[in-house]
Each structure stands twice: as C-alpha cells, then as structure tokens.
Amino acid sequence: MSVRLDELDRKILVQLQQDGGRSLDEIAKAVGSSKTPVWNRIRKMREGGVIKQQTYVLDADSLGFEACFFVLIRTSEHDADWQARFLKALRDRPEVQEAHRLAGDIDYILKVRVENARAYDVFYQALISEVKVHNVTALLSMEEIKSTTMLPL
Amino acid sequence: MSVRLDELDRKILVQLQQDGGRSLDEIAKAVGSSKTPVWNRIRKMREGGVIKQQTYVLDADSLGFEACFFVLIRTSEHDADWQARFLKALRDRPEVQEAHRLAGDIDYILKVRVENARAYDVFYQALISEVKVHNVTALLSMEEIKSTTMLPL
DNA sequence: TATGAAAGTTTTAAATA
DNA sequence: TATTTAAAACTTTCATA
C-alpha cells in the first residue's frame, strides 16, 4: 500500500494541509500544474492512504471545552488482556484526543479535552474504575501556544 | 465575538468534524434541515471563529515522519523577554505540532513530529542553542493509539 | 497532460411561512 | 426572523484527444 511521492505530490499536500477549502483550479495554479493531474494525484494519495481524511477544525474554547490535560500513566500490568481493555477504553472515550504508548518508565501519555476540572475528574474516576493503573500524573494546560496537525513537508 | 449555538448548529459541527468532504445536501439531510439554513449557519460559525479551518489530515508514517516525541520542559527563566523568544521559537518550528504552557512543576509540553531520532536531536540542539532551558525530558512514542482533533460534541 | 462537456455543488436572491 | 424555492456561478469528475 505504499505510494511513491514526487515534488508535485508534496506541493499539493502542502496546499491541502494549509487550506482544505481551495478548489482544484486554485491548487493547480498554486503548484504550477493543471486540474487533471492534480485531481488524479489527490485520488491516488487518498486511495494509498497518504490522505486520511478531510475535516473541519473547531475552536475548543468557543464550544465550552476550556480544559486540556496531558496525562502521564504508569502501569504495573503488562499482559495482553489488560492492554486490550485499556486501549479499548481510550478509543471509546471521546474526551481522549491523543493516546500514545511510550518507551521508558512512563507507559502512556494522553491528551484529554474536557469542559472543566470537574469533567476531568469524572473522566479520571471512570477510567481507573475500568482498568487498574499504577500511577497517574495530570498536567493542566494553562495556555495553548500552538496546535496543528500539519506535517512539516 | 461569541456565537450562541443551538442544537442544529451542534449537529452540523458533528457532521463537519466527522467528514469534511460531505456536500451541503448530505449534511442537511443528516441533520434534518435543508441547504440554505445549513449554509448560513456554517458561514456564521466561520465568521464567529467557531470553525477555525478546513484541512486534510495526512498519514505521518507514509510521509516519512516515523518519530513522535512528547517533550517535557522545565525552565528557571520566567521573565517576559525569555518567554517571548521561547514562544516564537516554538511557533516558528514546523516540527512542533503542539505546545502548551502548563500549571505545576513542568513548565511546557511539546509534541514534536520528525523523521527519526536523529532529526529529533537536530531539533533539540537547535532549540536549546536558541533559548536556555533548565531541564528537558523527551518521551518517545512507540505506538499512536489514537489521534484526533474531534471535540466530544 | 490538456481540453472540455456533463453532473453535481455552492452561493445568492427572491418569495414564503 | 428563519426557511424554502429557484436560478446563476462555480467545481468536480471523467471521456477523449
């Protein structure tokens, strides 16, 4: 399923990342090509999984999600069954925007977006009642300095 | 700059977050309304800043960004000039996908997306040569369990 | 890769509840 | 005030050169 990308493909991806609302014509002009090649390349990159999805990014604060926590988790359990249940719990909870398994003495990191500190506590109590974890540290974000999904192409 | 949102607005946002490629007609059908009201509401939410941008999400691995680090930073400097230079450095570096100022004894957390461990080291050396930081811990992601910008509306 | 035509979509405006 | 209808402008999609 691997797609070989050339300079034109990369230029197209830069355009799509920057502003997903531009028309084919605008993109074609910006990358110095014309509609058909641009369209064919976008289709191929979609099919090859290079382009995963098209979305709208919303402003968390205006929608009342005013609290963002990074959660560092250490666990003593490492068996397959525990891990499967833990992963499912994370995937099922919409408050969890990011979850990564880590190398080193911290086992997992989460990014959790909630209305307020109380909503975080509800989330936290629900999570630890579902799966046993050894140690949890929550880091509260005071200010979002930067947030992007753009890759540095 | 605040926009009051009703149930229909929220339903539209759910659709846009889930799949930003749907047509007005499809969205209108999904939320039980018709084209024009949906279009007017989307325009208002754009103008009001509730909708920040429209974008395409790319697959980091297929584009050669195989390493992801969470970086915990403690600093001894807290004056305004240092902070301004540090924030500018973070905003200017495209490898930094997220940057938050934290409450508590860790001052900042970053999410850094790079080709490999060597590229992280290049980034790290460049950053600490630009602004003095007291203590840095890098957590290496072994597995991305979940990654979304969707808010739990 | 380019052209262009058919199908579909967005956007604006006027009419209606 | 918000919605429906309708029509113009624009975009996507795809066949053909």
mmCIF file of C-alpha atoms (C1' of nucleotides) in Angstrom:
data_model
loop_
_atom_site.group_PDB
_atom_site.id
_atom_site.type_symbol
_atom_site.label_atom_id
_atom_site.label_comp_id
_atom_site.label_asym_id
_atom_site.label_seq_id
_atom_site.Cartn_x
_atom_site.Cartn_y
_atom_site.Cartn_z
ATOM 1 C CA MET A 1 0.000 0.000 0.000
ATOM 2 C CA SER A 2 2.982 2.362 -0.316
ATOM 3 C CA VAL A 3 2.778 5.338 -2.652
ATOM 4 C CA ARG A 4 5.857 6.945 -4.145
ATOM 5 C CA LEU A 5 5.537 10.721 -3.991
ATOM 6 C CA ASP A 6 7.276 13.279 -6.160
ATOM 7 C CA GLU A 7 7.766 17.025 -5.740
ATOM 8 C CA LEU A 8 4.376 17.853 -7.280
ATOM 9 C CA ASP A 9 2.567 15.464 -4.914
ATOM 10 C CA ARG A 10 4.252 17.103 -1.949
ATOM 11 C CA LYS A 11 3.340 20.594 -3.167
ATOM 12 C CA ILE A 12 -0.281 19.501 -3.486
ATOM 13 C CA LEU A 13 -0.249 18.112 0.058
ATOM 14 C CA VAL A 14 1.158 21.400 1.371
ATOM 15 C CA GLN A 15 -1.775 23.228 -0.232
ATOM 16 C CA LEU A 16 -4.350 20.777 1.123
ATOM 17 C CA GLN A 17 -2.937 20.973 4.651
ATOM 18 C CA GLN A 18 -2.838 24.763 4.617
ATOM 19 C CA ASP A 19 -6.387 25.236 3.389
ATOM 20 C CA GLY A 20 -8.648 22.302 2.657
ATOM 21 C CA GLY A 21 -11.291 24.526 1.118
ATOM 22 C CA ARG A 22 -9.453 25.541 -2.034
ATOM 23 C CA SER A 23 -10.729 24.445 -5.446
ATOM 24 C CA LEU A 24 -8.787 22.216 -7.823
ATOM 25 C CA ASP A 25 -8.174 25.221 -10.057
ATOM 26 C CA GLU A 26 -6.627 27.244 -7.266
ATOM 27 C CA ILE A 27 -4.471 24.347 -6.142
ATOM 28 C CA ALA A 28 -3.391 23.639 -9.723
ATOM 29 C CA LYS A 29 -2.373 27.265 -10.174
ATOM 30 C CA ALA A 30 -0.513 27.335 -6.833
ATOM 31 C CA VAL A 31 1.549 24.239 -7.672
ATOM 32 C CA GLY A 32 2.107 25.157 -11.341
ATOM 33 C CA SER A 33 0.048 22.401 -12.923
ATOM 34 C CA SER A 34 -3.473 21.935 -14.210
ATOM 35 C CA LYS A 35 -6.677 20.381 -12.932
ATOM 36 C CA THR A 36 -6.476 16.829 -14.272
ATOM 37 C CA PRO A 37 -3.018 15.863 -12.977
ATOM 38 C CA VAL A 38 -3.784 17.427 -9.600
ATOM 39 C CA TRP A 39 -7.074 15.594 -9.391
ATOM 40 C CA ASN A 40 -5.517 12.239 -10.350
ATOM 41 C CA ARG A 41 -2.748 12.641 -7.777
ATOM 42 C CA ILE A 42 -5.170 13.551 -4.993
ATOM 43 C CA ARG A 43 -7.249 10.483 -5.833
ATOM 44 C CA LYS A 44 -4.181 8.220 -5.773
ATOM 45 C CA MET A 45 -2.994 9.648 -2.457
ATOM 46 C CA ARG A 46 -6.452 9.115 -0.989
ATOM 47 C CA GLU A 47 -6.557 5.507 -2.182
ATOM 48 C CA GLY A 48 -2.996 4.897 -0.979
ATOM 49 C CA GLY A 49 -3.849 6.200 2.498
ATOM 50 C CA VAL A 50 -1.475 9.179 2.369
ATOM 51 C CA ILE A 51 -4.527 11.408 2.708
ATOM 52 C CA LYS A 52 -6.512 10.030 5.632
ATOM 53 C CA GLN A 53 -9.437 12.410 5.888
ATOM 54 C CA GLN A 54 -10.856 15.822 5.288
ATOM 55 C CA THR A 55 -12.073 17.688 8.342
ATOM 56 C CA TYR A 56 -13.025 20.994 9.917
ATOM 57 C CA VAL A 57 -11.017 22.173 12.920
ATOM 58 C CA LEU A 58 -13.181 23.765 15.595
ATOM 59 C CA ASP A 59 -12.319 26.208 18.355
ATOM 60 C CA ALA A 60 -12.404 24.316 21.644
ATOM 61 C CA ASP A 61 -12.896 27.397 23.834
ATOM 62 C CA SER A 62 -15.945 28.745 21.978
ATOM 63 C CA LEU A 63 -17.554 25.328 22.312
ATOM 64 C CA GLY A 64 -17.024 25.237 26.065
ATOM 65 C CA PHE A 65 -14.058 22.861 26.191
ATOM 66 C CA GLU A 66 -11.921 25.061 28.332
ATOM 67 C CA ALA A 67 -9.714 22.473 29.991
ATOM 68 C CA CYS A 68 -6.945 20.435 28.415
ATOM 69 C CA PHE A 69 -4.885 17.887 30.344
ATOM 70 C CA PHE A 70 -1.855 15.821 29.430
ATOM 71 C CA VAL A 71 -1.987 12.619 31.440
ATOM 72 C CA LEU A 72 1.117 10.543 32.180
ATOM 73 C CA ILE A 73 0.343 6.945 33.096
ATOM 74 C CA ARG A 74 2.496 4.255 34.651
ATOM 75 C CA THR A 75 1.150 0.755 34.954
ATOM 76 C CA SER A 76 2.297 -2.433 36.615
ATOM 77 C CA GLU A 77 0.131 -4.634 34.397
ATOM 78 C CA HIS A 78 1.637 -5.522 31.074
ATOM 79 C CA ASP A 79 -0.304 -8.584 29.997
ATOM 80 C CA ALA A 80 -2.165 -8.690 26.693
ATOM 81 C CA ASP A 81 -5.638 -8.791 28.195
ATOM 82 C CA TRP A 82 -5.105 -5.720 30.359
ATOM 83 C CA GLN A 83 -3.619 -3.840 27.435
ATOM 84 C CA ALA A 84 -6.511 -4.708 25.121
ATOM 85 C CA ARG A 85 -9.030 -3.449 27.673
ATOM 86 C CA PHE A 86 -7.029 -0.280 28.323
ATOM 87 C CA LEU A 87 -6.727 0.542 24.606
ATOM 88 C CA LYS A 88 -10.413 -0.058 24.059
ATOM 89 C CA ALA A 89 -11.269 2.254 26.967
ATOM 90 C CA LEU A 90 -9.135 5.023 25.453
ATOM 91 C CA ARG A 91 -10.536 4.598 21.951
ATOM 92 C CA ASP A 92 -14.103 4.582 23.252
ATOM 93 C CA ARG A 93 -13.793 7.806 25.241
ATOM 94 C CA PRO A 94 -14.273 10.881 23.063
ATOM 95 C CA GLU A 95 -12.534 13.155 25.600
ATOM 96 C CA VAL A 96 -9.258 11.409 24.731
ATOM 97 C CA GLN A 97 -7.918 13.266 21.712
ATOM 98 C CA GLU A 98 -4.490 11.608 21.722
ATOM 99 C CA ALA A 99 -3.130 8.418 23.229
ATOM 100 C CA HIS A 100 0.383 7.062 22.769
ATOM 101 C CA ARG A 101 2.242 4.078 24.195
ATOM 102 C CA LEU A 102 5.697 5.242 25.218
ATOM 103 C CA ALA A 103 9.221 3.906 25.562
ATOM 104 C CA GLY A 104 10.747 4.419 29.049
ATOM 105 C CA ASP A 105 9.370 4.495 32.566
ATOM 106 C CA ILE A 106 6.162 6.349 31.702
ATOM 107 C CA ASP A 107 3.988 3.871 29.814
ATOM 108 C CA TYR A 108 1.276 6.039 28.235
ATOM 109 C CA ILE A 109 0.510 9.678 27.549
ATOM 110 C CA LEU A 110 -2.977 11.026 26.834
ATOM 111 C CA LYS A 111 -4.299 14.373 25.746
ATOM 112 C CA VAL A 112 -7.736 14.886 27.260
ATOM 113 C CA ARG A 113 -10.065 17.737 26.318
ATOM 114 C CA VAL A 114 -12.946 18.499 28.690
ATOM 115 C CA GLU A 115 -15.265 21.312 29.804
ATOM 116 C CA ASN A 116 -13.530 21.945 33.135
ATOM 117 C CA ALA A 117 -11.562 20.394 36.003
ATOM 118 C CA ARG A 118 -14.658 18.672 37.343
ATOM 119 C CA ALA A 119 -15.279 16.974 33.990
ATOM 120 C CA TYR A 120 -11.675 15.785 34.037
ATOM 121 C CA ASP A 121 -12.229 14.199 37.420
ATOM 122 C CA VAL A 122 -15.325 12.397 36.160
ATOM 123 C CA PHE A 123 -13.281 11.080 33.231
ATOM 124 C CA TYR A 124 -10.406 10.048 35.500
ATOM 125 C CA GLN A 125 -12.621 8.202 38.006
ATOM 126 C CA ALA A 126 -14.376 6.381 35.174
ATOM 127 C CA LEU A 127 -11.087 5.339 33.580
ATOM 128 C CA ILE A 128 -9.430 3.992 36.743
ATOM 129 C CA SER A 129 -12.576 2.128 37.719
ATOM 130 C CA GLU A 130 -12.490 0.389 34.343
ATOM 131 C CA VAL A 131 -8.781 -0.542 34.219
ATOM 132 C CA LYS A 132 -6.183 -0.648 37.000
ATOM 133 C CA VAL A 133 -3.268 1.764 36.581
ATOM 134 C CA HIS A 134 -0.309 2.122 38.925
ATOM 135 C CA ASN A 135 0.389 5.854 38.806
ATOM 136 C CA VAL A 136 -1.228 8.825 37.083
ATOM 137 C CA THR A 137 0.044 12.407 36.748
ATOM 138 C CA ALA A 138 -2.184 15.044 35.164
ATOM 139 C CA LEU A 139 -0.589 18.137 33.660
ATOM 140 C CA LEU A 140 -3.022 21.020 33.207
ATOM 141 C CA SER A 141 -2.563 23.263 30.198
ATOM 142 C CA MET A 142 -2.746 26.958 31.072
ATOM 143 C CA GLU A 143 -2.207 28.171 27.525
ATOM 144 C CA GLU A 144 -2.262 26.533 24.115
ATOM 145 C CA ILE A 145 0.766 28.078 22.433
ATOM 146 C CA LYS A 146 0.404 26.060 19.252
ATOM 147 C CA SER A 147 -1.804 23.290 17.927
ATOM 148 C CA THR A 148 -1.677 21.921 14.408
ATOM 149 C CA THR A 149 -1.976 18.641 12.552
ATOM 150 C CA MET A 150 0.243 19.942 9.756
ATOM 151 C CA LEU A 151 3.281 17.839 8.920
ATOM 152 C CA PRO A 152 6.448 19.817 8.123
ATOM 153 C CA LEU A 153 6.563 18.819 4.419
ATOM 154 C CA MET B 1 -17.025 37.580 19.140
ATOM 155 C CA SER B 2 -19.170 34.974 20.865
ATOM 156 C CA VAL B 3 -21.665 32.941 18.888
ATOM 157 C CA ARG B 4 -24.637 31.346 20.552
ATOM 158 C CA LEU B 5 -25.107 27.832 19.208
ATOM 159 C CA ASP B 6 -28.296 25.818 19.152
ATOM 160 C CA GLU B 7 -28.899 22.114 18.670
ATOM 161 C CA LEU B 8 -28.882 22.385 14.875
ATOM 162 C CA ASP B 9 -25.524 24.191 14.884
ATOM 163 C CA ARG B 10 -24.040 21.464 17.040
ATOM 164 C CA LYS B 11 -25.386 18.728 14.779
ATOM 165 C CA ILE B 12 -23.813 20.467 11.780
ATOM 166 C CA LEU B 13 -20.464 20.682 13.583
ATOM 167 C CA VAL B 14 -20.611 16.962 14.379
ATOM 168 C CA GLN B 15 -21.060 16.242 10.667
ATOM 169 C CA LEU B 16 -18.258 18.586 9.621
ATOM 170 C CA GLN B 17 -15.846 17.104 12.161
ATOM 171 C CA GLN B 18 -16.666 13.539 11.135
ATOM 172 C CA ASP B 19 -16.242 14.095 7.415
ATOM 173 C CA GLY B 20 -15.322 17.465 5.984
ATOM 174 C CA GLY B 21 -15.912 16.253 2.434
ATOM 175 C CA ARG B 22 -19.679 15.924 2.571
ATOM 176 C CA SER B 23 -21.883 18.177 0.461
ATOM 177 C CA LEU B 24 -24.351 20.663 1.889
ATOM 178 C CA ASP B 25 -27.185 18.398 0.709
ATOM 179 C CA GLU B 26 -25.847 15.397 2.593
ATOM 180 C CA ILE B 27 -25.245 17.425 5.751
ATOM 181 C CA ALA B 28 -28.700 18.984 5.504
ATOM 182 C CA LYS B 29 -30.269 15.542 5.211
ATOM 183 C CA ALA B 30 -28.212 14.165 8.115
ATOM 184 C CA VAL B 31 -29.252 16.979 10.460
ATOM 185 C CA GLY B 32 -32.852 17.169 9.257
ATOM 186 C CA SER B 33 -32.721 20.562 7.604
ATOM 187 C CA SER B 34 -32.116 21.960 4.125
ATOM 188 C CA LYS B 35 -29.240 23.551 2.235
ATOM 189 C CA THR B 36 -29.672 27.279 2.843
ATOM 190 C CA PRO B 37 -30.065 27.248 6.638
ATOM 191 C CA VAL B 38 -27.116 24.866 6.919
ATOM 192 C CA TRP B 39 -25.049 27.095 4.661
ATOM 193 C CA ASN B 40 -25.941 30.252 6.618
ATOM 194 C CA ARG B 41 -25.070 28.623 9.912
ATOM 195 C CA ILE B 42 -21.724 27.360 8.635
ATOM 196 C CA ARG B 43 -20.901 30.861 7.382
ATOM 197 C CA LYS B 44 -21.804 32.414 10.737
ATOM 198 C CA MET B 45 -19.732 29.864 12.655
ATOM 199 C CA ARG B 46 -16.782 30.538 10.357
ATOM 200 C CA GLU B 47 -17.084 34.292 10.867
ATOM 201 C CA GLY B 48 -17.521 33.849 14.605
ATOM 202 C CA GLY B 49 -14.367 31.737 14.834
ATOM 203 C CA VAL B 50 -16.131 28.575 15.984
ATOM 204 C CA ILE B 51 -14.898 26.924 12.788
ATOM 205 C CA LYS B 52 -11.193 27.691 12.582
ATOM 206 C CA GLN B 53 -10.175 25.933 9.402
ATOM 207 C CA GLN B 54 -10.813 23.233 6.890
ATOM 208 C CA THR B 55 -7.965 20.799 6.354
ATOM 209 C CA TYR B 56 -6.805 17.421 5.107
ATOM 210 C CA VAL B 57 -5.267 15.036 7.639
ATOM 211 C CA LEU B 58 -2.249 13.197 6.255
ATOM 212 C CA ASP B 59 -0.657 9.937 7.308
ATOM 213 C CA ALA B 60 2.611 10.757 9.072
ATOM 214 C CA ASP B 61 4.170 7.334 8.543
ATOM 215 C CA SER B 62 3.660 7.200 4.769
ATOM 216 C CA LEU B 63 5.281 10.612 4.507
ATOM 217 C CA GLY B 64 8.362 9.505 6.395
ATOM 218 C CA PHE B 65 7.590 11.095 9.770
ATOM 219 C CA GLU B 66 8.148 7.991 11.792
ATOM 220 C CA ALA B 67 9.128 9.506 15.116
ATOM 221 C CA CYS B 68 6.923 11.350 17.572
ATOM 222 C CA PHE B 69 8.203 12.785 20.865
ATOM 223 C CA PHE B 70 6.465 14.413 23.797
ATOM 224 C CA VAL B 71 8.898 16.843 25.368
ATOM 225 C CA LEU B 72 8.585 17.993 28.994
ATOM 226 C CA ILE B 73 10.408 21.244 29.708
ATOM 227 C CA ARG B 74 11.335 22.909 32.992
ATOM 228 C CA THR B 75 12.863 26.348 32.933
ATOM 229 C CA SER B 76 14.437 28.625 35.535
ATOM 230 C CA GLU B 77 13.852 31.755 33.448
ATOM 231 C CA HIS B 78 10.436 33.271 33.766
ATOM 232 C CA ASP B 79 10.894 36.836 32.559
ATOM 233 C CA ALA B 80 8.808 38.245 29.723
ATOM 234 C CA ASP B 81 11.668 38.559 27.244
ATOM 235 C CA TRP B 82 12.758 34.944 27.625
ATOM 236 C CA GLN B 83 9.177 33.760 27.290
ATOM 237 C CA ALA B 84 8.550 35.803 24.137
ATOM 238 C CA ARG B 85 11.671 34.348 22.496
ATOM 239 C CA PHE B 86 10.773 30.810 23.562
ATOM 240 C CA LEU B 87 7.207 31.069 22.222
ATOM 241 C CA LYS B 88 8.453 32.483 18.946
ATOM 242 C CA ALA B 89 10.959 29.625 18.593
ATOM 243 C CA LEU B 90 8.165 27.075 19.104
ATOM 244 C CA ARG B 91 5.770 28.780 16.684
ATOM 245 C CA ASP B 92 8.465 29.071 14.022
ATOM 246 C CA ARG B 93 9.495 25.410 14.102
ATOM 247 C CA PRO B 94 7.184 23.268 11.961
ATOM 248 C CA GLU B 95 8.254 20.060 13.764
ATOM 249 C CA VAL B 96 6.381 21.337 16.839
ATOM 250 C CA GLN B 97 2.793 20.227 16.345
ATOM 251 C CA GLU B 98 1.627 21.123 19.845
ATOM 252 C CA ALA B 99 2.964 23.418 22.543
ATOM 253 C CA HIS B 100 1.280 24.159 25.869
ATOM 254 C CA ARG B 101 2.288 26.187 28.901
ATOM 255 C CA LEU B 102 1.440 24.145 31.992
ATOM 256 C CA ALA B 103 0.473 24.638 35.608
ATOM 257 C CA GLY B 104 2.762 22.845 38.092
ATOM 258 C CA ASP B 105 6.438 21.993 38.200
ATOM 259 C CA ILE B 106 6.742 21.114 34.498
ATOM 260 C CA ASP B 107 6.502 24.400 32.611
ATOM 261 C CA TYR B 108 5.888 23.336 28.998
ATOM 262 C CA ILE B 109 4.933 20.282 26.996
ATOM 263 C CA LEU B 110 5.577 19.887 23.263
ATOM 264 C CA LYS B 111 4.566 17.317 20.699
ATOM 265 C CA VAL B 112 7.298 17.034 18.096
ATOM 266 C CA ARG B 113 6.929 15.079 14.856
ATOM 267 C CA VAL B 114 10.142 14.225 12.978
ATOM 268 C CA GLU B 115 11.608 11.717 10.514
ATOM 269 C CA ASN B 116 13.657 9.803 13.101
ATOM 270 C CA ALA B 117 15.631 10.050 16.354
ATOM 271 C CA ARG B 118 18.483 11.863 14.645
ATOM 272 C CA ALA B 119 16.121 14.544 13.340
ATOM 273 C CA TYR B 120 14.816 14.968 16.894
ATOM 274 C CA ASP B 121 18.350 15.554 18.126
ATOM 275 C CA VAL B 122 18.899 18.209 15.454
ATOM 276 C CA PHE B 123 15.684 19.909 16.556
ATOM 277 C CA TYR B 124 16.627 19.662 20.247
ATOM 278 C CA GLN B 125 20.142 21.072 19.760
ATOM 279 C CA ALA B 126 18.768 23.957 17.687
ATOM 280 C CA LEU B 127 16.123 24.765 20.300
ATOM 281 C CA ILE B 128 18.435 24.794 23.343
ATOM 282 C CA SER B 129 21.031 26.852 21.477
ATOM 283 C CA GLU B 130 18.326 29.444 20.818
ATOM 284 C CA VAL B 131 16.774 29.657 24.298
ATOM 285 C CA LYS B 132 18.113 28.454 27.641
ATOM 286 C CA VAL B 133 16.028 25.760 29.352
ATOM 287 C CA HIS B 134 16.717 24.166 32.714
ATOM 288 C CA ASN B 135 15.620 20.575 32.188
ATOM 289 C CA VAL B 136 14.254 18.599 29.247
ATOM 290 C CA THR B 137 12.732 15.102 29.192
ATOM 291 C CA ALA B 138 11.818 13.524 25.879
ATOM 292 C CA LEU B 139 9.205 10.758 25.809
ATOM 293 C CA LEU B 140 9.322 8.649 22.650
ATOM 294 C CA SER B 141 6.029 7.352 21.266
ATOM 295 C CA MET B 142 6.185 3.670 20.342
ATOM 296 C CA GLU B 143 2.605 3.485 19.145
ATOM 297 C CA GLU B 144 -0.068 6.022 18.307
ATOM 298 C CA ILE B 145 -3.173 4.501 19.881
ATOM 299 C CA LYS B 146 -5.420 7.397 18.974
ATOM 300 C CA SER B 147 -5.097 10.790 17.351
ATOM 301 C CA THR B 148 -7.987 13.091 16.552
ATOM 302 C CA THR B 149 -8.887 16.768 16.586
ATOM 303 C CA MET B 150 -12.563 15.952 17.129
ATOM 304 C CA LEU B 151 -14.222 17.587 20.102
ATOM 305 C CA PRO B 152 -16.718 15.407 22.002
ATOM 306 C CA LEU B 153 -19.799 17.425 20.987
ATOM 307 C "C1'" DT C 1 -1.037 16.214 -19.773
ATOM 308 C "C1'" DA C 2 -4.730 19.186 -21.618
ATOM 309 C "C1'" DT C 3 -9.347 20.195 -23.057
ATOM 310 C "C1'" DG C 4 -13.962 20.379 -22.463
ATOM 311 C "C1'" DA C 5 -18.557 18.777 -21.563
ATOM 312 C "C1'" DA C 6 -21.909 16.542 -18.126
ATOM 313 C "C1'" DA C 7 -23.077 16.123 -13.450
ATOM 314 C "C1'" DG C 8 -23.066 17.963 -9.172
ATOM 315 C "C1'" DT C 9 -22.298 21.743 -5.626
ATOM 316 C "C1'" DT C 10 -22.141 26.271 -3.700
ATOM 317 C "C1'" DT C 11 -23.787 30.702 -3.367
ATOM 318 C "C1'" DT C 12 -27.010 34.480 -3.899
ATOM 319 C "C1'" DA C 13 -31.511 36.330 -4.302
ATOM 320 C "C1'" DA C 14 -36.399 36.406 -4.100
ATOM 321 C "C1'" DA C 15 -40.543 34.543 -2.240
ATOM 322 C "C1'" DT C 16 -42.893 32.437 1.702
ATOM 323 C "C1'" DA C 17 -44.142 30.922 6.264
ATOM 324 C "C1'" DT D 1 -36.704 36.022 11.814
ATOM 325 C "C1'" DA D 2 -35.737 31.740 9.613
ATOM 326 C "C1'" DT D 3 -36.843 28.669 5.807
ATOM 327 C "C1'" DT D 4 -37.957 27.138 1.179
ATOM 328 C "C1'" DT D 5 -37.538 27.638 -3.688
ATOM 329 C "C1'" DA D 6 -35.110 28.670 -7.611
ATOM 330 C "C1'" DA D 7 -31.608 30.054 -10.563
ATOM 331 C "C1'" DA D 8 -26.630 31.624 -11.618
ATOM 332 C "C1'" DA D 9 -21.838 30.753 -10.894
ATOM 333 C "C1'" DC D 10 -18.579 27.674 -9.963
ATOM 334 C "C1'" DT D 11 -16.345 22.853 -9.154
ATOM 335 C "C1'" DT D 12 -15.670 18.173 -9.694
ATOM 336 C "C1'" DT D 13 -15.417 14.307 -12.419
ATOM 337 C "C1'" DC D 14 -14.362 11.817 -16.340
ATOM 338 C "C1'" DA D 15 -14.154 10.772 -21.515
ATOM 339 C "C1'" DT D 16 -11.441 11.778 -25.256
ATOM 340 C "C1'" DA D 17 -7.635 13.746 -27.832
#
